Coordinates of C-alpha atoms and ligand atoms in Angstrom, one line a residue:
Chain A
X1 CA 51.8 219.2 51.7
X2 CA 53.6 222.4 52.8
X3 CA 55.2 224.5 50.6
X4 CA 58.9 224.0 51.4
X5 CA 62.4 225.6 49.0
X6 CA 64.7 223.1 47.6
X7 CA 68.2 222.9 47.1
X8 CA 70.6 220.5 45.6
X9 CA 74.3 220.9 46.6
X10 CA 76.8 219.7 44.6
X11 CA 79.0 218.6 47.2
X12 CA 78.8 216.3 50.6
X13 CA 80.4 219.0 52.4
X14 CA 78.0 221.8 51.0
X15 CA 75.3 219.4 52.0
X16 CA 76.4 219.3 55.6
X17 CA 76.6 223.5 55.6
X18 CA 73.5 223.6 54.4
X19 CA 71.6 221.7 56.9
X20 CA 73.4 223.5 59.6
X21 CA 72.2 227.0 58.4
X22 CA 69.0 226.0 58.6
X23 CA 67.2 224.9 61.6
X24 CA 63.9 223.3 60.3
X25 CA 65.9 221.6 57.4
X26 CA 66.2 217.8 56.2
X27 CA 67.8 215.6 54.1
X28 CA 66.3 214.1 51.5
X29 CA 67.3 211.1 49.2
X30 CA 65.1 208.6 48.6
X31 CA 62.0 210.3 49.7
X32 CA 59.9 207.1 50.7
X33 CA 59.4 208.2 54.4
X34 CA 60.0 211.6 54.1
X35 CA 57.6 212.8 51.8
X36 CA 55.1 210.4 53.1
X37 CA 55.5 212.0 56.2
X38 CA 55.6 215.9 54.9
X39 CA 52.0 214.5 53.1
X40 CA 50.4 213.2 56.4
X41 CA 51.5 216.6 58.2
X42 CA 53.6 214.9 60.5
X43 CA 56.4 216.9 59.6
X44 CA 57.1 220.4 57.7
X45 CA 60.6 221.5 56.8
X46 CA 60.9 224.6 55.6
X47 CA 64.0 223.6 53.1
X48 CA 64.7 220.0 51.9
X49 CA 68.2 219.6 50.5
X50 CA 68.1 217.0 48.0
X51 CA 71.5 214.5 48.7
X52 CA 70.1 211.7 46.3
X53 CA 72.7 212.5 43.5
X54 CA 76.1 213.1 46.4
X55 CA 78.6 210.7 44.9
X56 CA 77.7 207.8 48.1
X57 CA 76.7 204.9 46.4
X58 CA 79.6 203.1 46.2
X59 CA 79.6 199.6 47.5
X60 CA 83.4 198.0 47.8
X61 CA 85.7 195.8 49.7
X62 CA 88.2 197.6 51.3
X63 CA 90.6 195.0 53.4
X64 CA 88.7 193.0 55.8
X65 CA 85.3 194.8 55.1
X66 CA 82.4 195.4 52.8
X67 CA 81.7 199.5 52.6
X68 CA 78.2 200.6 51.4
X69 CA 77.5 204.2 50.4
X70 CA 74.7 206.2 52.6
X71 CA 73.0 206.6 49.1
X72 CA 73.4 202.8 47.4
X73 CA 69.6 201.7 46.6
X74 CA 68.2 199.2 48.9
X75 CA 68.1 197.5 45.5
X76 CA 71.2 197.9 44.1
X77 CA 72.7 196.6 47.5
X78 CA 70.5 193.4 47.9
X79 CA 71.4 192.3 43.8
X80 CA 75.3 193.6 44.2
X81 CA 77.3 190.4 43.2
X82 CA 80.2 191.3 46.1
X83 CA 76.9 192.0 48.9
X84 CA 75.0 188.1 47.4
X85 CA 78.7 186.5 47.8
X86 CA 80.1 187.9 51.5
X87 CA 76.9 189.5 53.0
X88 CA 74.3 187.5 51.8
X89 CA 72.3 187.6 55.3
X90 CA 71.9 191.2 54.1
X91 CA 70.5 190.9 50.8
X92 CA 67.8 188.7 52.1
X93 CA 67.3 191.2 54.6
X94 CA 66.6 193.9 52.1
X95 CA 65.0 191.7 49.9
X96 CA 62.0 190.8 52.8
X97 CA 61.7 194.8 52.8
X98 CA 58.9 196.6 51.5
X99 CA 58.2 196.6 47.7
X100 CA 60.5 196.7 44.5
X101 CA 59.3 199.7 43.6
X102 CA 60.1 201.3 47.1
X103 CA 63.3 199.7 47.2
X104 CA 64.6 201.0 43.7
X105 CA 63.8 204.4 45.5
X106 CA 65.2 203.8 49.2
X107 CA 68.9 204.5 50.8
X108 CA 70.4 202.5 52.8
X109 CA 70.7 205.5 54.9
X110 CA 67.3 206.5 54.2
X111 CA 65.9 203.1 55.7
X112 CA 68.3 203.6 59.2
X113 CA 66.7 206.7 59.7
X114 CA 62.8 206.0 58.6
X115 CA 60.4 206.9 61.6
X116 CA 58.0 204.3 63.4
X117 CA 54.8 202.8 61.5
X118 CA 52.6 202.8 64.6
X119 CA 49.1 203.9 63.5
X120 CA 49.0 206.7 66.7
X121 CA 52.2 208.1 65.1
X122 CA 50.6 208.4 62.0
X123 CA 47.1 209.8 63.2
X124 CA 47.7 213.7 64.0
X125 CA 44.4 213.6 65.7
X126 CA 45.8 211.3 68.8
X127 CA 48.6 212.1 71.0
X128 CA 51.8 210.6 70.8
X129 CA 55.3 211.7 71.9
X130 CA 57.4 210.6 69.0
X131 CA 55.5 213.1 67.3
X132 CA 54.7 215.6 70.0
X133 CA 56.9 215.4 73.3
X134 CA 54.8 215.5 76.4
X135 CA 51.2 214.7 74.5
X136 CA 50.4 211.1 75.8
X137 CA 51.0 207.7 74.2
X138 CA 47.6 206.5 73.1
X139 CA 49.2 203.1 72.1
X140 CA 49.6 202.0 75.3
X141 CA 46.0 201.5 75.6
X142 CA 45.2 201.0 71.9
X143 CA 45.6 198.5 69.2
X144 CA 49.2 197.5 70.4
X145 CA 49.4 193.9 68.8
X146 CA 52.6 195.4 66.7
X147 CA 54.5 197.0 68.8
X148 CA 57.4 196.7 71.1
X149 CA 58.6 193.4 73.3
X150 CA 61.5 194.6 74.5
X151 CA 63.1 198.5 75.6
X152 CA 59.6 200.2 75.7
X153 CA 59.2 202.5 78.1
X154 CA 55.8 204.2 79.8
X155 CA 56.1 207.0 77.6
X156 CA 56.1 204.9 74.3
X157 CA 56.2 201.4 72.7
X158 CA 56.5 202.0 69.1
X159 CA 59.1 199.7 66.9
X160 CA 61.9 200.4 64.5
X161 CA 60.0 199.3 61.3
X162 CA 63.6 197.7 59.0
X163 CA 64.4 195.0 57.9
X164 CA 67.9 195.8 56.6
X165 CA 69.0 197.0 59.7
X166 CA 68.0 193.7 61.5
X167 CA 71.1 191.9 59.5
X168 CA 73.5 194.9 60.1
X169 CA 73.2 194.6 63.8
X170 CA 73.6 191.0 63.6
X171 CA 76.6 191.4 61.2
X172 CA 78.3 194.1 63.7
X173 CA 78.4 196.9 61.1
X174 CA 79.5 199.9 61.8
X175 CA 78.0 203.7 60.9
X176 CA 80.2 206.1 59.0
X177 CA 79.1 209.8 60.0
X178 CA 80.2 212.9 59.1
X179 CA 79.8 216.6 60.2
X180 CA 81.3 219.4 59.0
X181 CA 84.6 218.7 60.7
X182 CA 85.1 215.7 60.1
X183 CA 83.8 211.8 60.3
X184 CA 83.0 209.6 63.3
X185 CA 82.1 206.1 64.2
X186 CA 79.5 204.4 66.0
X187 CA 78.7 200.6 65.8
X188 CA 75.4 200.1 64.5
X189 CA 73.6 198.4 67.4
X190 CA 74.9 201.8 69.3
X191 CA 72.8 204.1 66.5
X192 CA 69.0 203.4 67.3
X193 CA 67.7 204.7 70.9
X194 CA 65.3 203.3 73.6
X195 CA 62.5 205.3 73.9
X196 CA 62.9 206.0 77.8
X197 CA 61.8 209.7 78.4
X198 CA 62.6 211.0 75.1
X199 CA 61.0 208.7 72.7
X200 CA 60.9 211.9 69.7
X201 CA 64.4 211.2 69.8
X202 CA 65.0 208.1 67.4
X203 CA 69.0 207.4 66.6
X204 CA 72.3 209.1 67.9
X205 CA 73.2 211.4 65.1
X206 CA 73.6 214.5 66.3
X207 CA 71.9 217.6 64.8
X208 CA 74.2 218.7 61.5
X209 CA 75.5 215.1 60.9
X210 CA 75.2 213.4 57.9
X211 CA 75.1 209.1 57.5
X212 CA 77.9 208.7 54.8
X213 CA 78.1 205.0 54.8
X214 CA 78.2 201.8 56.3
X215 CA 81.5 199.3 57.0
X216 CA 80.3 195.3 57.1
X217 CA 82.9 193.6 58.5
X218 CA 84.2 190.2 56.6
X219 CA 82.5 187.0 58.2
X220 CA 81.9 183.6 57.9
X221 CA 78.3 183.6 57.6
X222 CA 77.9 183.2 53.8
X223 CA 76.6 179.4 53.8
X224 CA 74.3 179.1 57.1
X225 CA 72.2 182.3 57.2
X226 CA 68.1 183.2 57.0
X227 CA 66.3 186.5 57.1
X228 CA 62.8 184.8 58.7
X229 CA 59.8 187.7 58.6
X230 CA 56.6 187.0 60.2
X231 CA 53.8 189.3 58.7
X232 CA 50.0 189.2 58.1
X233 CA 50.9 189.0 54.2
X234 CA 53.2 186.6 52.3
X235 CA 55.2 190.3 51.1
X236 CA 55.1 193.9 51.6
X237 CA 54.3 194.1 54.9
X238 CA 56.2 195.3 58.2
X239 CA 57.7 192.6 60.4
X240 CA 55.3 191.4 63.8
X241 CA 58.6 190.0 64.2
X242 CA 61.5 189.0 62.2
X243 CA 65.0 187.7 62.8
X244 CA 67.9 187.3 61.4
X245 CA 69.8 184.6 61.9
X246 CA 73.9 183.1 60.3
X247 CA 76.2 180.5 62.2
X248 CA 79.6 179.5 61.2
X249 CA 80.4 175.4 61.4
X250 CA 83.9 174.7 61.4
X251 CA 84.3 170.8 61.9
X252 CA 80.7 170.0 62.5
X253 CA 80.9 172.2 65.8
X254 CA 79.4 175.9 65.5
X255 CA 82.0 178.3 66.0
X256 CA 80.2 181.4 65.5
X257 CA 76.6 182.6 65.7
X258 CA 74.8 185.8 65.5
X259 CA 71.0 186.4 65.8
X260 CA 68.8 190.1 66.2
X261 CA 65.5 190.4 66.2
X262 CA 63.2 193.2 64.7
X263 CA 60.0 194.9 64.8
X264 CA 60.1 194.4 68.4
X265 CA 61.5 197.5 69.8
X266 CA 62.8 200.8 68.5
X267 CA 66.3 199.3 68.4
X268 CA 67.2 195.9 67.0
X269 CA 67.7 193.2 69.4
X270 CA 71.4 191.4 68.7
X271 CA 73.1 189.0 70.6
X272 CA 76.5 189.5 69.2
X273 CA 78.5 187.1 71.6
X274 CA 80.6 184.0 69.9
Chain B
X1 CA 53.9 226.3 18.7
X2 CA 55.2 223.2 19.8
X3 CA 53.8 220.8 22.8
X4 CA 56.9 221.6 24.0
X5 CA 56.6 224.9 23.8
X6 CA 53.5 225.6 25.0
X7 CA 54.5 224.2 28.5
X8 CA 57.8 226.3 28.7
X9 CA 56.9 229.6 30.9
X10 CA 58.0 232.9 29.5
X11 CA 59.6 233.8 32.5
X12 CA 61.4 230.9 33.0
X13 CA 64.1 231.2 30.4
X14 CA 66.6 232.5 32.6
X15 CA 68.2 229.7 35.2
X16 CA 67.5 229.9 38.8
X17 CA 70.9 230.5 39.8
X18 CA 71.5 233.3 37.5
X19 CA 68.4 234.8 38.3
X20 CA 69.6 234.9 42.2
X21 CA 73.0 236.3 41.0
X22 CA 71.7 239.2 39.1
X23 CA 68.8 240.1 41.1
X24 CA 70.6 242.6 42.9
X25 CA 67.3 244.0 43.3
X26 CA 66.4 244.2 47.0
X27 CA 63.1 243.2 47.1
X28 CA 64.0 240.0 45.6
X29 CA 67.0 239.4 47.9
X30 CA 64.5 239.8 50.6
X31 CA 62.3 237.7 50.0
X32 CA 65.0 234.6 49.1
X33 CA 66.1 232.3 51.3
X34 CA 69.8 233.8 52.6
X35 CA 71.0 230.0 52.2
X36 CA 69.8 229.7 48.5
X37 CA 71.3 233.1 47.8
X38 CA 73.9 232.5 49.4
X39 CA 74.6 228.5 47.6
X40 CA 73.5 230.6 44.4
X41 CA 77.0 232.8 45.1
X42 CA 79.4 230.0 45.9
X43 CA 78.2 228.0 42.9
X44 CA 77.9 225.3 45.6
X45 CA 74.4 224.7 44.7
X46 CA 73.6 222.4 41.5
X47 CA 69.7 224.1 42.1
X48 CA 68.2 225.8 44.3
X49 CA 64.1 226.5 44.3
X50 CA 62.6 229.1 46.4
X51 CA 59.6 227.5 48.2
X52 CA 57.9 231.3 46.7
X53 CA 57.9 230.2 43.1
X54 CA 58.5 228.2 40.6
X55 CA 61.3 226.7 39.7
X56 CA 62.5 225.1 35.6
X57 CA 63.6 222.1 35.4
X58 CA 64.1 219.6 31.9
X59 CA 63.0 216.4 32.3
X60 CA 62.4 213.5 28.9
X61 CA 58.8 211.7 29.5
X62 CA 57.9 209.0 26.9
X63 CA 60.8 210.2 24.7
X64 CA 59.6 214.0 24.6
X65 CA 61.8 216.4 26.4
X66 CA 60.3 218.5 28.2
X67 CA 61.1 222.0 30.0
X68 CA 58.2 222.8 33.1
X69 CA 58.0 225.3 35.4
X70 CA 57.0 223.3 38.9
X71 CA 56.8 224.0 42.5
X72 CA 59.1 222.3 44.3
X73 CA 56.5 220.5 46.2
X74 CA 54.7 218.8 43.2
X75 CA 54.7 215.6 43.0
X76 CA 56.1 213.2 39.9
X77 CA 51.9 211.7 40.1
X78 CA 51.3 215.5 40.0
X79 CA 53.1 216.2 37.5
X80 CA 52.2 213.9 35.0
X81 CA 47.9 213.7 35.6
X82 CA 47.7 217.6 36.4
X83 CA 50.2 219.6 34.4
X84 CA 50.9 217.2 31.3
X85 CA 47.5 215.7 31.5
X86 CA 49.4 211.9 31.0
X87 CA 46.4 210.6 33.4
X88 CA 47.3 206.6 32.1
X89 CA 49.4 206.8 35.9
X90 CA 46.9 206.1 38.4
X91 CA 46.3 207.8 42.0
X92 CA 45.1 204.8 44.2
X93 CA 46.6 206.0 47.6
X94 CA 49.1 209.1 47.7
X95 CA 51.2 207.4 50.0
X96 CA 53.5 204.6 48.5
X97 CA 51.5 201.7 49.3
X98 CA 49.2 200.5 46.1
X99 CA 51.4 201.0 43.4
X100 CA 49.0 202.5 41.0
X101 CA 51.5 205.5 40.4
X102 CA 54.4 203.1 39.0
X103 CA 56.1 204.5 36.4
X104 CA 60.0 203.9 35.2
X105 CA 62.7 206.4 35.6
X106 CA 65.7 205.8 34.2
X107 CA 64.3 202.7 33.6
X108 CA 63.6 201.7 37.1
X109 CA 60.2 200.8 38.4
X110 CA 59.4 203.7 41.2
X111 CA 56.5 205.0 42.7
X112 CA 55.7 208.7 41.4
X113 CA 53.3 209.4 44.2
X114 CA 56.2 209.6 46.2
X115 CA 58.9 211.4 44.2
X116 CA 59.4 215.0 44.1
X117 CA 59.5 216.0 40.3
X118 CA 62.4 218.9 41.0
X119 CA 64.2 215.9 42.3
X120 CA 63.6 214.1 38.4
X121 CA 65.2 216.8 36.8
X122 CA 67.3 215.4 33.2
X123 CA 65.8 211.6 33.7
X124 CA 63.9 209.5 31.5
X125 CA 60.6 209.2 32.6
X126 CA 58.2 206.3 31.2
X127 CA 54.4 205.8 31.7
X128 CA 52.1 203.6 30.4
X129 CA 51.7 206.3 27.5
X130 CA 54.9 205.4 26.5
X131 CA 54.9 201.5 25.8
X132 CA 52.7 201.3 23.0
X133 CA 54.4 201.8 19.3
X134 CA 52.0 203.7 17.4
X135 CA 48.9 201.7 17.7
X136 CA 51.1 198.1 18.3
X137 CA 50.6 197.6 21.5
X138 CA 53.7 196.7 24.1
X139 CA 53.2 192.9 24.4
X140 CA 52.4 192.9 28.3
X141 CA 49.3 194.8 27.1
X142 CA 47.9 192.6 24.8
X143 CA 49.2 189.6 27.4
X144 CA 46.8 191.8 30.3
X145 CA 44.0 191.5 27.3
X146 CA 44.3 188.0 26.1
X147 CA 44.0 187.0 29.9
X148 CA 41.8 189.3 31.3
X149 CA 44.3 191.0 33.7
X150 CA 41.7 193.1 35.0
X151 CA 38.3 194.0 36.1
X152 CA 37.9 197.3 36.7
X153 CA 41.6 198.7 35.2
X154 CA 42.1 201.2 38.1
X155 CA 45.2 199.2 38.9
X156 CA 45.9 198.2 35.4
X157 CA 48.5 200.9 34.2
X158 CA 50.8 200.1 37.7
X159 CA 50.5 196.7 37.0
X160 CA 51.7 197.1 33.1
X161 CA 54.3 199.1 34.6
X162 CA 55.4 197.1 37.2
X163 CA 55.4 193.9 34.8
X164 CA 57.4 194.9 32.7
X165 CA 60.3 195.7 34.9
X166 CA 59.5 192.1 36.4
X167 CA 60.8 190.8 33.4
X168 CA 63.3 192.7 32.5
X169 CA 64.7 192.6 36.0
X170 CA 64.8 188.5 35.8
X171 CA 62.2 188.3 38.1
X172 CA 59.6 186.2 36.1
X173 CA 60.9 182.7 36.8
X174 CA 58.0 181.3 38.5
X175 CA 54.7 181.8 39.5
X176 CA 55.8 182.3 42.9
X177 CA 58.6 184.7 42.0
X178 CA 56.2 186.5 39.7
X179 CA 53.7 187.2 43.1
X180 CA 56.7 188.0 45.2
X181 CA 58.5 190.6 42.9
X182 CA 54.7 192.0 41.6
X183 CA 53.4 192.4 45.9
X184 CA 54.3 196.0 45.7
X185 CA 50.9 196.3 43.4
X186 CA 47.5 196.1 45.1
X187 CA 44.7 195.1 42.6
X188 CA 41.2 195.6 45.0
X189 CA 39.6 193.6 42.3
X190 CA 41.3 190.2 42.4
X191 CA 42.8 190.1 39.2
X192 CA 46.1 188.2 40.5
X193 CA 45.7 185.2 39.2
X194 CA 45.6 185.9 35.5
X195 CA 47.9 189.2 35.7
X196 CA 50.1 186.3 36.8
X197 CA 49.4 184.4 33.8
X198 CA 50.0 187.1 31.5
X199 CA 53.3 187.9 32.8
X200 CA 54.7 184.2 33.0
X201 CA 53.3 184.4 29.4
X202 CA 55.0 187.5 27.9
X203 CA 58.4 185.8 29.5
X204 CA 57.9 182.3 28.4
X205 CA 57.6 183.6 24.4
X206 CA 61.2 185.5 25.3
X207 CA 62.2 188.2 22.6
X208 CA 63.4 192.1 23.8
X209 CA 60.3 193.8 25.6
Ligands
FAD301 C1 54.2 201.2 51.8 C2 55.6 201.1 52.4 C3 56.0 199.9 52.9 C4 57.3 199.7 53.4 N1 57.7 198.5 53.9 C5 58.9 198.3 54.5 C6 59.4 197.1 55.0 O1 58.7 196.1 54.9 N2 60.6 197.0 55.5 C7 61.4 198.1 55.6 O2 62.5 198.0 56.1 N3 61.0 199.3 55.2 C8 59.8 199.5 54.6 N4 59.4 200.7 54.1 C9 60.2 201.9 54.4 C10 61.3 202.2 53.4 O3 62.3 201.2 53.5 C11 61.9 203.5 53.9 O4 60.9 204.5 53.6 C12 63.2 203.8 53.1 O5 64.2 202.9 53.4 C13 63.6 205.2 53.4 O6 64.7 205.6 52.6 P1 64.7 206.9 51.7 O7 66.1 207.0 51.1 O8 63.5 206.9 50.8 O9 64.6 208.0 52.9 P2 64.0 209.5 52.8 O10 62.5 209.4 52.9 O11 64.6 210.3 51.7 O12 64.5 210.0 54.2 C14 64.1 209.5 55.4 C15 64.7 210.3 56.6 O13 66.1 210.0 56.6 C16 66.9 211.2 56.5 N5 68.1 210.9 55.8 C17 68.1 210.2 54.6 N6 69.4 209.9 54.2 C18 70.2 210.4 55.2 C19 71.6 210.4 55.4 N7 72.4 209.9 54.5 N8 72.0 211.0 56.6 C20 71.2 211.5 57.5 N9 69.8 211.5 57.3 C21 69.3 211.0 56.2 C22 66.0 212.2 55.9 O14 66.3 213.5 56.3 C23 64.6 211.8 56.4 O15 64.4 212.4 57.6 C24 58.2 200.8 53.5 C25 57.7 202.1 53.0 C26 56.5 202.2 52.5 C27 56.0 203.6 52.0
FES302 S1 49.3 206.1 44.4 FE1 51.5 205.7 44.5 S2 51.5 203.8 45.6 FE2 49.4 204.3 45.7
FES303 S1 41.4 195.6 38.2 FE1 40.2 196.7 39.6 S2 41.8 197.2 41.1 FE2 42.8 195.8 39.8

């Protein structure tokens, strides 16, 4: 790994300054994708500014929704009693994802903005142009039995790799963001890209923005709901597909449904329509 | 002189941010970071580490406090085999995905392979070191003993690790829940089946562990 300086701001808003004076710098909370990445050489800030300990993690209801910090443990969030008893699509989402030991390390808005798991991402000897714009795409002719069904383009077919954002799009949660003047936000099925001819570009933050949190509306779907993954092993493994699935039956008639699909393209696949 | 002592760096008495605040000097403002100085000035930063030296942090492993002088780019793993010489936390793949490396912070099952050790600064760090009382060993270690819970140990100490968090997290219900909750540690040998066993075990006799 790269040698790289370190800071640890004190506030969100010193966080945010920070990555703006600094061109090559990156968040870093829970470090599961990060540092994996800075050790593979497939990517080398020059500063990482630590935002694990910004006060984020809340998780609360507030009205008619469920609000999750940007730095809640995928952990804490799939065992928080309010997250079991309203979202509980969710926690079985995060549950299906990766190991306990990763998940008592990862943020929620860590996992939205983790990078691809296709092998030609990860091999720095092969071209690819999520990792170098312009090089090729050597998984269009290679061993592709993982990658994308749906939004791939010529110039890429690599697949958004979580699991808990599968039951966010399917719950139509919405992404809190905030830059140094202020906060925006941007329904969650909105914040992953298709690859089209920019496939280095992942999500819509913009440079300088910080994730914040995450706003879950209130729903229905707390009796009939199932996070199904398909993998080659029974746990910790990435999806070949997964989906999550939650209806609402009011008088034996379904009055509500919601179903997205993952690791089948580099966004999730929802069909939010009642 | 103390363990302690011995790791503490002379030069690395004075804290980072004061050292930035008084090092008017211009050869050292040259050479940091204008951000880092810059933080240092505002008392915006809570630390800031040059990526040109080392930096102090204070950290409690096995229920010795500690005070190190680290780059910021070593790793927890790093830390503990190559500086402290605590070699019971294994290396098995450097990348997140055997859990060898498991060790508890704050008493949370994590993988220090992938944790920065600037980023551990004032937590409670546990390794397998740590579990034994004196020569009384922690009772998922004699459990991995009475059922043969390995072959070759290289997994052994991530496993003990991992284990006991299983059970103290309420994740030792079942068989089943047991392999579910323990998948995040890879044993090449095979030794599932009675690492399974000894875990059901330790949390079927109850008591604190
Ligand atoms: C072996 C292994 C298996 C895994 N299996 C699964 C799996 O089955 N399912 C699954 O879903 N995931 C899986 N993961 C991925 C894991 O969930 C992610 O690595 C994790 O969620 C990332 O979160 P983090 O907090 O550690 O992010 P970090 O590594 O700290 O950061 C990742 C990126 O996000 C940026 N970032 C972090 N927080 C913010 C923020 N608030 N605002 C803006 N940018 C931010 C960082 O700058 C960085 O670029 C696996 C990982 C490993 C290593
Ligand atoms: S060495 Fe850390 S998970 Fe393999
Ligand atoms: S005992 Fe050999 S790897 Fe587990």
């Amino acid at each position: 790994m790269i040698t790289f300086d370190y800071i640890r701001p004190a506030t969100t808003k010193a966080a945010i300054d920070a990555l703006k004076k600094e061109s090559s710098a990156q968040f870093i909370a829970g470090g599961t994708n990060l540092v994996d990445l800075m050790k593979h050489g497939i990517t080398a800030p020059q500063r990482l500014i630590d935002i694990s300990r910004l006060p984020l993690n809340i998780i609360e209801q507030k009205g008619n929704m469920i609000r999750i910090g940007a730095m809640a443990l995928n952990s804490t969030v799939a065992e928080n009693a309010l997250i079991q008893q309203q979202l509980p699509l969710l926690s079985q989402a995060l549950q299906a994802g990766a190991s306990p030991q990763l998940r008592n390390m990862a943020t929620v808005g860590g996992n939205m903005m983790q990078r691809t798991r296709c092998a030609y991402f990860y091999d720095t000897t092969l071209p690819c142009n999520k990792r170098e714009p312009g090089s090729g795409c050597s998984a269009l002719q290679g061993y592709n039995r993982m990658h994308a069904i749906f939004g791939a383009s010529d110039q890429c077919i690599a697949v958004h790799p979580s699991d808990m954002c599968v039951a966010l799009a399917a719950l139509d949660a919405v992404v809190v963001i905030a830059d140094s003047k202020g906060e925006r936000r941007l329904p969650f099925i909105d914040f992953h890209r298709l690859p089209g001819n920019s496939p280095h570009v992942d999500n819509n933050l913009a440079k300088g923005e910080m994730i914040v949190g995450i706003e879950v509306p209130l729903n229905n779907f707390v009796k009939h709901y199932r996070y199904t993954k398909i993998r080659d092993r029974q746990s910790y493994a990435f999806a070949l597909v997964s989906v999550a699935a939650a209806i609402d039956i009011k008088e034996n008639i379904i009055s509500d449904i919601r179903l997205a699909m993952g690791g089948v393209g580099s966004q999730t696949v929802a069909t939010n329509k009642s | 002189m103390s363990h302690n002592e011995k790791l503490l760096n002379d030069d690395c008495h004075n804290s980072r941010r004061g050292f930035l605040k008084k090092s008017v000097a211009a050869t050292a403002i040259a050479l940091a970071p204008n951000v880092i100085v810059k933080a240092a000035e505002d008392g915006l930063d809570e630390k800031a580490a040059g990526y040109f030296e080392k930096t102090n942090i204070k950290l409690t492993i096995n229920d010795i406090d500690y005070s190190l002088s680290i780059e910021p780019r070593t790793t927890l793993l790093d830390l503990l085999r190559e500086q402290l010489h605590l070699t019971g936390s294994k290396k098995g793949c450097d990348y997140g995905q055997c859990g060898a490396c498991t060790v508890h912070v704050d008493g949370k099952r994590v993988l220090s392979c992938l944790s920065l050790a600037v980023m551990q600064e004032g937590k409670h760090i546990t390794t397998i070191e740590g579990l034994a009382k004196g020569d009384d060993l922690h009772p998922m270690q004699q459990a991995f003993i009475d059922h043969d819970g390995f072959q070759c140990g290289y997994c052994t100490p991530g496993q003990i690790m991992s284990a006991v968090a299983c059970v103290r997290e309420g994740h030792a219900n079942s068989p089943e829940e047991v392999r579910q909750y323990m998948s995040g540690n890879i044993c090449r040998c095979g030794a599932y089946n009675n690492i399974v066993d000894a875990i059901i075990e330790v949390k079927r006799k109850g008591g604190t562990i």
